[in-house]
């Protein structure tokens, strides 16, 4: 999965860069507008030592922000799974808030918290949180009728067992959602860094933009694509390993949950 993720990114990146270079030569654009390959390689040598720590700084905020979002989304999703008024209230509130463009709140966050680590972390978590919450709510609110009926009929059903049954039956979906949310967390972090932060690869892109240096932006985009591909590939591998491990260890899954 890791290799496939990286290969997919390299293909997309190559196609995009190839398209721009084709446009450059077709319209006889200068290196100032669209840099050629030698200039991109030269720029890579100049900035790589600064960009690698920057992209890892962005990744660290991304991972932490995603973890916070996962914990919050599962906590609220489990609380909102019931068809009671509380569950309905949580679901309606989540749907309404998710419809608002969260990124528009970024300037307020920077005004209140400044342009440091907390602002980057909060924006990354917020952008990642609501799509994740809606997915978790949808999964947790959908009963596994055949299995749950047995435990309800025998009087053994508890909220904890109910959550486990629904999570177990939807492990593949849950890990897919978690893996996909990594992209949102990374996007949120980069947006925060691009708007007003003072660190990270988003800040480097903003600096390159002020310098009108497209070659630096190409290098930054390449590093972002590689790092998020590796991260998502690792999440998918962990998910596959976990599902296989649980399925192997627990053939009669419900009894063993």
JSON list of C-alpha atoms in Angstrom, two decimals, residues 28-243:
[
{"chain": "A", "resi": 28, "resn": "UNK", "atom": "CA", "xyz": [7.73, 30.09, -25.07]},
{"chain": "A", "resi": 29, "resn": "UNK", "atom": "CA", "xyz": [7.34, 31.15, -21.45]},
{"chain": "A", "resi": 30, "resn": "UNK", "atom": "CA", "xyz": [10.42, 32.25, -19.52]},
{"chain": "A", "resi": 31, "resn": "UNK", "atom": "CA", "xyz": [11.89, 30.50, -16.49]},
{"chain": "A", "resi": 32, "resn": "UNK", "atom": "CA", "xyz": [10.48, 33.30, -14.38]},
{"chain": "A", "resi": 33, "resn": "UNK", "atom": "CA", "xyz": [6.94, 32.17, -15.25]},
{"chain": "A", "resi": 34, "resn": "UNK", "atom": "CA", "xyz": [7.46, 28.40, -15.38]},
{"chain": "A", "resi": 35, "resn": "UNK", "atom": "CA", "xyz": [10.91, 27.11, -14.36]},
{"chain": "A", "resi": 36, "resn": "UNK", "atom": "CA", "xyz": [12.51, 24.34, -16.40]},
{"chain": "A", "resi": 37, "resn": "UNK", "atom": "CA", "xyz": [13.85, 21.08, -15.00]},
{"chain": "A", "resi": 38, "resn": "UNK", "atom": "CA", "xyz": [17.49, 22.26, -14.49]},
{"chain": "A", "resi": 39, "resn": "UNK", "atom": "CA", "xyz": [16.27, 25.29, -12.51]},
{"chain": "A", "resi": 40, "resn": "UNK", "atom": "CA", "xyz": [13.96, 23.12, -10.40]},
{"chain": "A", "resi": 41, "resn": "UNK", "atom": "CA", "xyz": [16.83, 20.76, -9.61]},
{"chain": "A", "resi": 42, "resn": "UNK", "atom": "CA", "xyz": [19.13, 23.68, -8.76]},
{"chain": "A", "resi": 43, "resn": "UNK", "atom": "CA", "xyz": [16.47, 25.17, -6.49]},
{"chain": "A", "resi": 44, "resn": "UNK", "atom": "CA", "xyz": [15.97, 21.79, -4.83]},
{"chain": "A", "resi": 45, "resn": "UNK", "atom": "CA", "xyz": [19.63, 21.71, -3.85]},
{"chain": "A", "resi": 46, "resn": "UNK", "atom": "CA", "xyz": [19.34, 25.20, -2.41]},
{"chain": "A", "resi": 47, "resn": "UNK", "atom": "CA", "xyz": [16.23, 24.73, -0.28]},
{"chain": "A", "resi": 48, "resn": "UNK", "atom": "CA", "xyz": [16.07, 21.05, 0.57]},
{"chain": "A", "resi": 49, "resn": "UNK", "atom": "CA", "xyz": [17.87, 21.45, 3.92]},
{"chain": "A", "resi": 50, "resn": "UNK", "atom": "CA", "xyz": [15.32, 24.03, 5.01]},
{"chain": "A", "resi": 51, "resn": "UNK", "atom": "CA", "xyz": [12.26, 22.40, 3.51]},
{"chain": "A", "resi": 52, "resn": "UNK", "atom": "CA", "xyz": [12.69, 18.92, 4.99]},
{"chain": "A", "resi": 53, "resn": "UNK", "atom": "CA", "xyz": [12.52, 20.17, 8.64]},
{"chain": "A", "resi": 54, "resn": "UNK", "atom": "CA", "xyz": [9.63, 22.42, 7.61]},
{"chain": "A", "resi": 55, "resn": "UNK", "atom": "CA", "xyz": [7.61, 19.57, 6.13]},
{"chain": "A", "resi": 56, "resn": "UNK", "atom": "CA", "xyz": [8.24, 17.41, 9.19]},
{"chain": "A", "resi": 57, "resn": "UNK", "atom": "CA", "xyz": [7.10, 20.30, 11.38]},
{"chain": "A", "resi": 58, "resn": "UNK", "atom": "CA", "xyz": [3.88, 20.37, 9.35]},
{"chain": "A", "resi": 59, "resn": "UNK", "atom": "CA", "xyz": [3.54, 16.60, 9.64]},
{"chain": "A", "resi": 60, "resn": "UNK", "atom": "CA", "xyz": [3.94, 16.67, 13.43]},
{"chain": "A", "resi": 61, "resn": "UNK", "atom": "CA", "xyz": [1.10, 19.20, 13.73]},
{"chain": "A", "resi": 62, "resn": "UNK", "atom": "CA", "xyz": [-0.95, 17.14, 11.26]},
{"chain": "A", "resi": 63, "resn": "UNK", "atom": "CA", "xyz": [-0.57, 13.92, 13.24]},
{"chain": "A", "resi": 64, "resn": "UNK", "atom": "CA", "xyz": [-1.35, 15.57, 16.57]},
{"chain": "A", "resi": 65, "resn": "UNK", "atom": "CA", "xyz": [-4.32, 17.46, 15.13]},
{"chain": "A", "resi": 66, "resn": "UNK", "atom": "CA", "xyz": [-5.68, 14.29, 13.57]},
{"chain": "A", "resi": 67, "resn": "UNK", "atom": "CA", "xyz": [-5.33, 12.37, 16.83]},
{"chain": "A", "resi": 68, "resn": "UNK", "atom": "CA", "xyz": [-7.28, 15.06, 18.68]},
{"chain": "A", "resi": 69, "resn": "UNK", "atom": "CA", "xyz": [-9.96, 14.97, 15.98]},
{"chain": "A", "resi": 70, "resn": "UNK", "atom": "CA", "xyz": [-10.23, 11.18, 16.12]},
{"chain": "A", "resi": 71, "resn": "UNK", "atom": "CA", "xyz": [-10.67, 11.17, 19.90]},
{"chain": "A", "resi": 72, "resn": "UNK", "atom": "CA", "xyz": [-13.28, 13.93, 19.77]},
{"chain": "A", "resi": 73, "resn": "UNK", "atom": "CA", "xyz": [-15.12, 12.47, 16.77]},
{"chain": "A", "resi": 74, "resn": "UNK", "atom": "CA", "xyz": [-15.39, 9.01, 18.33]},
{"chain": "A", "resi": 75, "resn": "UNK", "atom": "CA", "xyz": [-16.44, 10.45, 21.69]},
{"chain": "A", "resi": 76, "resn": "UNK", "atom": "CA", "xyz": [-19.19, 12.58, 20.17]},
{"chain": "A", "resi": 77, "resn": "UNK", "atom": "CA", "xyz": [-20.07, 9.94, 17.57]},
{"chain": "A", "resi": 78, "resn": "UNK", "atom": "CA", "xyz": [-20.63, 7.32, 20.25]},
{"chain": "A", "resi": 79, "resn": "UNK", "atom": "CA", "xyz": [-22.70, 9.75, 22.32]},
{"chain": "A", "resi": 80, "resn": "UNK", "atom": "CA", "xyz": [-24.76, 10.70, 19.27]},
{"chain": "A", "resi": 81, "resn": "UNK", "atom": "CA", "xyz": [-25.45, 7.17, 18.00]},
{"chain": "A", "resi": 82, "resn": "UNK", "atom": "CA", "xyz": [-28.72, 6.88, 19.94]},
{"chain": "A", "resi": 83, "resn": "UNK", "atom": "CA", "xyz": [-32.07, 7.78, 18.42]},
{"chain": "A", "resi": 84, "resn": "UNK", "atom": "CA", "xyz": [-32.92, 9.79, 21.54]},
{"chain": "A", "resi": 85, "resn": "UNK", "atom": "CA", "xyz": [-33.30, 13.58, 21.60]},
{"chain": "A", "resi": 86, "resn": "UNK", "atom": "CA", "xyz": [-29.65, 13.91, 22.67]},
{"chain": "A", "resi": 87, "resn": "UNK", "atom": "CA", "xyz": [-28.46, 11.84, 19.72]},
{"chain": "A", "resi": 88, "resn": "UNK", "atom": "CA", "xyz": [-30.65, 13.82, 17.33]},
{"chain": "A", "resi": 89, "resn": "UNK", "atom": "CA", "xyz": [-29.41, 17.09, 18.81]},
{"chain": "A", "resi": 90, "resn": "UNK", "atom": "CA", "xyz": [-25.76, 16.06, 18.40]},
{"chain": "A", "resi": 91, "resn": "UNK", "atom": "CA", "xyz": [-26.30, 14.94, 14.81]},
{"chain": "A", "resi": 92, "resn": "UNK", "atom": "CA", "xyz": [-28.20, 18.07, 13.78]},
{"chain": "A", "resi": 93, "resn": "UNK", "atom": "CA", "xyz": [-25.61, 20.30, 15.44]},
{"chain": "A", "resi": 94, "resn": "UNK", "atom": "CA", "xyz": [-22.76, 18.45, 13.72]},
{"chain": "A", "resi": 95, "resn": "UNK", "atom": "CA", "xyz": [-24.43, 18.70, 10.31]},
{"chain": "A", "resi": 96, "resn": "UNK", "atom": "CA", "xyz": [-25.11, 22.42, 10.72]},
{"chain": "A", "resi": 97, "resn": "UNK", "atom": "CA", "xyz": [-21.62, 23.30, 11.93]},
{"chain": "A", "resi": 98, "resn": "UNK", "atom": "CA", "xyz": [-20.01, 21.16, 9.24]},
{"chain": "A", "resi": 99, "resn": "UNK", "atom": "CA", "xyz": [-21.87, 23.16, 6.60]},
{"chain": "A", "resi": 100, "resn": "UNK", "atom": "CA", "xyz": [-20.02, 26.31, 7.71]},
{"chain": "A", "resi": 101, "resn": "UNK", "atom": "CA", "xyz": [-16.63, 26.94, 6.03]},
{"chain": "A", "resi": 102, "resn": "UNK", "atom": "CA", "xyz": [-14.42, 26.35, 9.04]},
{"chain": "A", "resi": 103, "resn": "UNK", "atom": "CA", "xyz": [-11.36, 27.82, 7.35]},
{"chain": "A", "resi": 104, "resn": "UNK", "atom": "CA", "xyz": [-13.11, 31.21, 7.41]},
{"chain": "A", "resi": 105, "resn": "UNK", "atom": "CA", "xyz": [-12.63, 31.20, 11.20]},
{"chain": "A", "resi": 106, "resn": "UNK", "atom": "CA", "xyz": [-8.85, 31.02, 10.83]},
{"chain": "A", "resi": 107, "resn": "UNK", "atom": "CA", "xyz": [-8.26, 34.79, 11.06]},
{"chain": "A", "resi": 108, "resn": "UNK", "atom": "CA", "xyz": [-10.20, 34.91, 14.34]},
{"chain": "A", "resi": 109, "resn": "UNK", "atom": "CA", "xyz": [-8.08, 32.09, 15.73]},
{"chain": "A", "resi": 110, "resn": "UNK", "atom": "CA", "xyz": [-4.88, 33.85, 14.77]},
{"chain": "A", "resi": 111, "resn": "UNK", "atom": "CA", "xyz": [-6.10, 37.09, 16.36]},
{"chain": "A", "resi": 112, "resn": "UNK", "atom": "CA", "xyz": [-6.97, 35.32, 19.61]},
{"chain": "A", "resi": 113, "resn": "UNK", "atom": "CA", "xyz": [-4.08, 32.84, 19.82]},
{"chain": "A", "resi": 114, "resn": "UNK", "atom": "CA", "xyz": [-1.36, 34.43, 17.71]},
{"chain": "A", "resi": 115, "resn": "UNK", "atom": "CA", "xyz": [0.56, 32.73, 14.92]},
{"chain": "A", "resi": 116, "resn": "UNK", "atom": "CA", "xyz": [2.20, 29.97, 16.90]},
{"chain": "A", "resi": 117, "resn": "UNK", "atom": "CA", "xyz": [1.80, 26.22, 17.36]},
{"chain": "A", "resi": 118, "resn": "UNK", "atom": "CA", "xyz": [-1.65, 26.34, 19.02]},
{"chain": "A", "resi": 119, "resn": "UNK", "atom": "CA", "xyz": [-3.25, 28.15, 16.11]},
{"chain": "A", "resi": 120, "resn": "UNK", "atom": "CA", "xyz": [-1.88, 25.65, 13.58]},
{"chain": "A", "resi": 121, "resn": "UNK", "atom": "CA", "xyz": [-3.01, 22.74, 15.74]},
{"chain": "A", "resi": 122, "resn": "UNK", "atom": "CA", "xyz": [-6.50, 24.11, 16.31]},
{"chain": "A", "resi": 123, "resn": "UNK", "atom": "CA", "xyz": [-7.16, 24.86, 12.64]},
{"chain": "A", "resi": 124, "resn": "UNK", "atom": "CA", "xyz": [-5.83, 21.44, 11.56]},
{"chain": "A", "resi": 125, "resn": "UNK", "atom": "CA", "xyz": [-8.08, 19.74, 14.12]},
{"chain": "A", "resi": 126, "resn": "UNK", "atom": "CA", "xyz": [-11.16, 21.74, 13.17]},
{"chain": "A", "resi": 127, "resn": "UNK", "atom": "CA", "xyz": [-10.84, 21.10, 9.44]},
{"chain": "A", "resi": 128, "resn": "UNK", "atom": "CA", "xyz": [-10.25, 17.40, 10.05]},
{"chain": "A", "resi": 129, "resn": "UNK", "atom": "CA", "xyz": [-12.82, 16.97, 12.81]},
{"chain": "A", "resi": 130, "resn": "UNK", "atom": "CA", "xyz": [-16.24, 17.59, 11.26]},
{"chain": "A", "resi": 131, "resn": "UNK", "atom": "CA", "xyz": [-16.01, 15.31, 8.18]},
{"chain": "A", "resi": 132, "resn": "UNK", "atom": "CA", "xyz": [-14.58, 12.66, 10.49]},
{"chain": "A", "resi": 133, "resn": "UNK", "atom": "CA", "xyz": [-17.40, 13.16, 12.98]},
{"chain": "A", "resi": 134, "resn": "UNK", "atom": "CA", "xyz": [-20.11, 12.81, 10.33]},
{"chain": "A", "resi": 135, "resn": "UNK", "atom": "CA", "xyz": [-18.61, 9.54, 9.13]},
{"chain": "A", "resi": 136, "resn": "UNK", "atom": "CA", "xyz": [-18.31, 8.16, 12.66]},
{"chain": "A", "resi": 137, "resn": "UNK", "atom": "CA", "xyz": [-21.85, 9.27, 13.48]},
{"chain": "A", "resi": 138, "resn": "UNK", "atom": "CA", "xyz": [-23.17, 7.52, 10.37]},
{"chain": "A", "resi": 139, "resn": "UNK", "atom": "CA", "xyz": [-21.38, 4.29, 11.25]},
{"chain": "A", "resi": 140, "resn": "UNK", "atom": "CA", "xyz": [-22.21, 4.29, 14.93]},
{"chain": "A", "resi": 141, "resn": "UNK", "atom": "CA", "xyz": [-25.87, 5.20, 14.40]},
{"chain": "A", "resi": 142, "resn": "UNK", "atom": "CA", "xyz": [-26.44, 2.28, 12.00]},
{"chain": "A", "resi": 143, "resn": "UNK", "atom": "CA", "xyz": [-27.39, -0.86, 14.01]},
{"chain": "A", "resi": 144, "resn": "UNK", "atom": "CA", "xyz": [-26.13, -4.32, 13.08]},
{"chain": "A", "resi": 145, "resn": "UNK", "atom": "CA", "xyz": [-29.61, -5.74, 13.51]},
{"chain": "A", "resi": 146, "resn": "UNK", "atom": "CA", "xyz": [-29.00, -9.47, 13.35]},
{"chain": "A", "resi": 147, "resn": "UNK", "atom": "CA", "xyz": [-26.20, -9.49, 15.89]},
{"chain": "A", "resi": 148, "resn": "UNK", "atom": "CA", "xyz": [-27.62, -6.84, 18.21]},
{"chain": "A", "resi": 149, "resn": "UNK", "atom": "CA", "xyz": [-31.02, -8.54, 18.26]},
{"chain": "A", "resi": 150, "resn": "UNK", "atom": "CA", "xyz": [-29.45, -11.66, 19.78]},
{"chain": "A", "resi": 151, "resn": "UNK", "atom": "CA", "xyz": [-27.85, -9.74, 22.63]},
{"chain": "A", "resi": 152, "resn": "UNK", "atom": "CA", "xyz": [-30.95, -7.64, 23.25]},
{"chain": "A", "resi": 153, "resn": "UNK", "atom": "CA", "xyz": [-33.15, -10.74, 23.32]},
{"chain": "A", "resi": 154, "resn": "UNK", "atom": "CA", "xyz": [-30.82, -12.42, 25.82]},
{"chain": "A", "resi": 155, "resn": "UNK", "atom": "CA", "xyz": [-30.54, -9.28, 27.97]},
{"chain": "A", "resi": 156, "resn": "UNK", "atom": "CA", "xyz": [-26.76, -9.03, 27.55]},
{"chain": "A", "resi": 157, "resn": "UNK", "atom": "CA", "xyz": [-26.60, -5.86, 25.51]},
{"chain": "A", "resi": 158, "resn": "UNK", "atom": "CA", "xyz": [-24.70, -2.92, 27.00]},
{"chain": "A", "resi": 159, "resn": "UNK", "atom": "CA", "xyz": [-23.69, 0.38, 25.41]},
{"chain": "A", "resi": 160, "resn": "UNK", "atom": "CA", "xyz": [-20.10, -0.79, 25.40]},
{"chain": "A", "resi": 161, "resn": "UNK", "atom": "CA", "xyz": [-20.95, -4.02, 23.58]},
{"chain": "A", "resi": 162, "resn": "UNK", "atom": "CA", "xyz": [-23.13, -2.13, 21.13]},
{"chain": "A", "resi": 163, "resn": "UNK", "atom": "CA", "xyz": [-20.27, 0.21, 20.24]},
{"chain": "A", "resi": 164, "resn": "UNK", "atom": "CA", "xyz": [-17.89, -2.72, 19.86]},
{"chain": "A", "resi": 165, "resn": "UNK", "atom": "CA", "xyz": [-20.25, -4.61, 17.56]},
{"chain": "A", "resi": 166, "resn": "UNK", "atom": "CA", "xyz": [-20.78, -1.62, 15.30]},
{"chain": "A", "resi": 167, "resn": "UNK", "atom": "CA", "xyz": [-17.08, -0.74, 15.27]},
{"chain": "A", "resi": 168, "resn": "UNK", "atom": "CA", "xyz": [-16.07, -4.33, 14.54]},
{"chain": "A", "resi": 169, "resn": "UNK", "atom": "CA", "xyz": [-18.54, -4.72, 11.70]},
{"chain": "A", "resi": 170, "resn": "UNK", "atom": "CA", "xyz": [-17.33, -1.45, 10.15]},
{"chain": "A", "resi": 171, "resn": "UNK", "atom": "CA", "xyz": [-13.60, -1.65, 10.81]},
{"chain": "A", "resi": 172, "resn": "UNK", "atom": "CA", "xyz": [-12.75, -1.32, 7.15]},
{"chain": "A", "resi": 173, "resn": "UNK", "atom": "CA", "xyz": [-14.88, 1.82, 6.78]},
{"chain": "A", "resi": 174, "resn": "UNK", "atom": "CA", "xyz": [-13.48, 3.33, 9.97]},
{"chain": "A", "resi": 175, "resn": "UNK", "atom": "CA", "xyz": [-9.87, 2.86, 8.92]},
{"chain": "A", "resi": 176, "resn": "UNK", "atom": "CA", "xyz": [-10.69, 4.24, 5.45]},
{"chain": "A", "resi": 177, "resn": "UNK", "atom": "CA", "xyz": [-12.21, 7.32, 7.06]},
{"chain": "A", "resi": 178, "resn": "UNK", "atom": "CA", "xyz": [-9.23, 7.77, 9.39]},
{"chain": "A", "resi": 179, "resn": "UNK", "atom": "CA", "xyz": [-6.78, 7.39, 6.51]},
{"chain": "A", "resi": 180, "resn": "UNK", "atom": "CA", "xyz": [-8.70, 9.87, 4.40]},
{"chain": "A", "resi": 181, "resn": "UNK", "atom": "CA", "xyz": [-8.87, 12.39, 7.23]},
{"chain": "A", "resi": 182, "resn": "UNK", "atom": "CA", "xyz": [-5.06, 12.60, 7.20]},
{"chain": "A", "resi": 183, "resn": "UNK", "atom": "CA", "xyz": [-5.30, 14.63, 4.00]},
{"chain": "A", "resi": 184, "resn": "UNK", "atom": "CA", "xyz": [-7.75, 17.04, 5.62]},
{"chain": "A", "resi": 185, "resn": "UNK", "atom": "CA", "xyz": [-5.52, 17.44, 8.67]},
{"chain": "A", "resi": 186, "resn": "UNK", "atom": "CA", "xyz": [-2.52, 18.13, 6.44]},
{"chain": "A", "resi": 187, "resn": "UNK", "atom": "CA", "xyz": [-4.54, 20.61, 4.35]},
{"chain": "A", "resi": 188, "resn": "UNK", "atom": "CA", "xyz": [-5.71, 22.38, 7.51]},
{"chain": "A", "resi": 189, "resn": "UNK", "atom": "CA", "xyz": [-2.17, 22.66, 8.81]},
{"chain": "A", "resi": 190, "resn": "UNK", "atom": "CA", "xyz": [-0.85, 24.03, 5.53]},
{"chain": "A", "resi": 191, "resn": "UNK", "atom": "CA", "xyz": [-3.72, 26.53, 5.28]},
{"chain": "A", "resi": 192, "resn": "UNK", "atom": "CA", "xyz": [-2.95, 27.73, 8.81]},
{"chain": "A", "resi": 193, "resn": "UNK", "atom": "CA", "xyz": [0.75, 28.06, 8.02]},
{"chain": "A", "resi": 194, "resn": "UNK", "atom": "CA", "xyz": [0.00, 29.78, 4.74]},
{"chain": "A", "resi": 195, "resn": "UNK", "atom": "CA", "xyz": [-2.32, 32.36, 6.31]},
{"chain": "A", "resi": 196, "resn": "UNK", "atom": "CA", "xyz": [-0.30, 33.60, 9.24]},
{"chain": "A", "resi": 197, "resn": "UNK", "atom": "CA", "xyz": [1.95, 31.01, 10.91]},
{"chain": "A", "resi": 198, "resn": "UNK", "atom": "CA", "xyz": [5.69, 31.39, 11.27]},
{"chain": "A", "resi": 199, "resn": "UNK", "atom": "CA", "xyz": [6.78, 27.79, 10.65]},
{"chain": "A", "resi": 200, "resn": "UNK", "atom": "CA", "xyz": [6.06, 24.75, 8.51]},
{"chain": "A", "resi": 201, "resn": "UNK", "atom": "CA", "xyz": [6.00, 24.05, 4.80]},
{"chain": "A", "resi": 202, "resn": "UNK", "atom": "CA", "xyz": [2.93, 26.26, 4.33]},
{"chain": "A", "resi": 203, "resn": "UNK", "atom": "CA", "xyz": [4.96, 29.19, 5.65]},
{"chain": "A", "resi": 204, "resn": "UNK", "atom": "CA", "xyz": [7.74, 28.28, 3.20]},
{"chain": "A", "resi": 205, "resn": "UNK", "atom": "CA", "xyz": [5.22, 28.29, 0.33]},
{"chain": "A", "resi": 206, "resn": "UNK", "atom": "CA", "xyz": [3.97, 31.70, 1.39]},
{"chain": "A", "resi": 207, "resn": "UNK", "atom": "CA", "xyz": [7.53, 33.02, 1.43]},
{"chain": "A", "resi": 208, "resn": "UNK", "atom": "CA", "xyz": [8.18, 31.54, -2.03]},
{"chain": "A", "resi": 209, "resn": "UNK", "atom": "CA", "xyz": [4.96, 33.13, -3.26]},
{"chain": "A", "resi": 210, "resn": "UNK", "atom": "CA", "xyz": [6.10, 36.57, -2.08]},
{"chain": "A", "resi": 211, "resn": "UNK", "atom": "CA", "xyz": [9.36, 35.96, -3.98]},
{"chain": "A", "resi": 212, "resn": "UNK", "atom": "CA", "xyz": [7.41, 34.77, -7.07]},
{"chain": "A", "resi": 213, "resn": "UNK", "atom": "CA", "xyz": [9.65, 31.68, -7.03]},
{"chain": "A", "resi": 214, "resn": "UNK", "atom": "CA", "xyz": [7.60, 28.89, -8.60]},
{"chain": "A", "resi": 215, "resn": "UNK", "atom": "CA", "xyz": [10.53, 26.45, -8.45]},
{"chain": "A", "resi": 216, "resn": "UNK", "atom": "CA", "xyz": [10.50, 26.59, -4.63]},
{"chain": "A", "resi": 217, "resn": "UNK", "atom": "CA", "xyz": [6.76, 25.95, -4.66]},
{"chain": "A", "resi": 218, "resn": "UNK", "atom": "CA", "xyz": [7.28, 22.89, -6.89]},
{"chain": "A", "resi": 219, "resn": "UNK", "atom": "CA", "xyz": [9.83, 21.53, -4.40]},
{"chain": "A", "resi": 220, "resn": "UNK", "atom": "CA", "xyz": [7.48, 22.17, -1.48]},
{"chain": "A", "resi": 221, "resn": "UNK", "atom": "CA", "xyz": [4.57, 20.48, -3.26]},
{"chain": "A", "resi": 222, "resn": "UNK", "atom": "CA", "xyz": [6.73, 17.48, -4.03]},
{"chain": "A", "resi": 223, "resn": "UNK", "atom": "CA", "xyz": [7.76, 17.08, -0.38]},
{"chain": "A", "resi": 224, "resn": "UNK", "atom": "CA", "xyz": [4.16, 17.53, 0.80]},
{"chain": "A", "resi": 225, "resn": "UNK", "atom": "CA", "xyz": [2.97, 14.85, -1.62]},
{"chain": "A", "resi": 226, "resn": "UNK", "atom": "CA", "xyz": [5.66, 12.38, -0.59]},
{"chain": "A", "resi": 227, "resn": "UNK", "atom": "CA", "xyz": [5.16, 12.87, 3.14]},
{"chain": "A", "resi": 228, "resn": "UNK", "atom": "CA", "xyz": [1.35, 12.59, 3.03]},
{"chain": "A", "resi": 229, "resn": "UNK", "atom": "CA", "xyz": [1.59, 9.54, 0.75]},
{"chain": "A", "resi": 230, "resn": "UNK", "atom": "CA", "xyz": [3.90, 7.82, 3.22]},
{"chain": "A", "resi": 231, "resn": "UNK", "atom": "CA", "xyz": [1.69, 8.78, 6.16]},
{"chain": "A", "resi": 232, "resn": "UNK", "atom": "CA", "xyz": [-1.50, 7.57, 4.51]},
{"chain": "A", "resi": 233, "resn": "UNK", "atom": "CA", "xyz": [0.21, 4.40, 3.34]},
{"chain": "A", "resi": 234, "resn": "UNK", "atom": "CA", "xyz": [1.28, 3.66, 6.91]},
{"chain": "A", "resi": 235, "resn": "UNK", "atom": "CA", "xyz": [-2.26, 4.29, 8.21]},
{"chain": "A", "resi": 236, "resn": "UNK", "atom": "CA", "xyz": [-3.70, 1.95, 5.58]},
{"chain": "A", "resi": 237, "resn": "UNK", "atom": "CA", "xyz": [-1.13, -0.72, 6.40]},
{"chain": "A", "resi": 238, "resn": "UNK", "atom": "CA", "xyz": [-1.94, -0.44, 10.11]},
{"chain": "A", "resi": 239, "resn": "UNK", "atom": "CA", "xyz": [-5.64, -0.73, 9.30]},
{"chain": "A", "resi": 240, "resn": "UNK", "atom": "CA", "xyz": [-5.15, -3.80, 7.11]},
{"chain": "A", "resi": 241, "resn": "UNK", "atom": "CA", "xyz": [-2.93, -5.46, 9.71]},
{"chain": "A", "resi": 242, "resn": "UNK", "atom": "CA", "xyz": [-5.43, -4.71, 12.50]},
{"chain": "A", "resi": 243, "resn": "UNK", "atom": "CA", "xyz": [-8.40, -6.09, 10.54]}
]
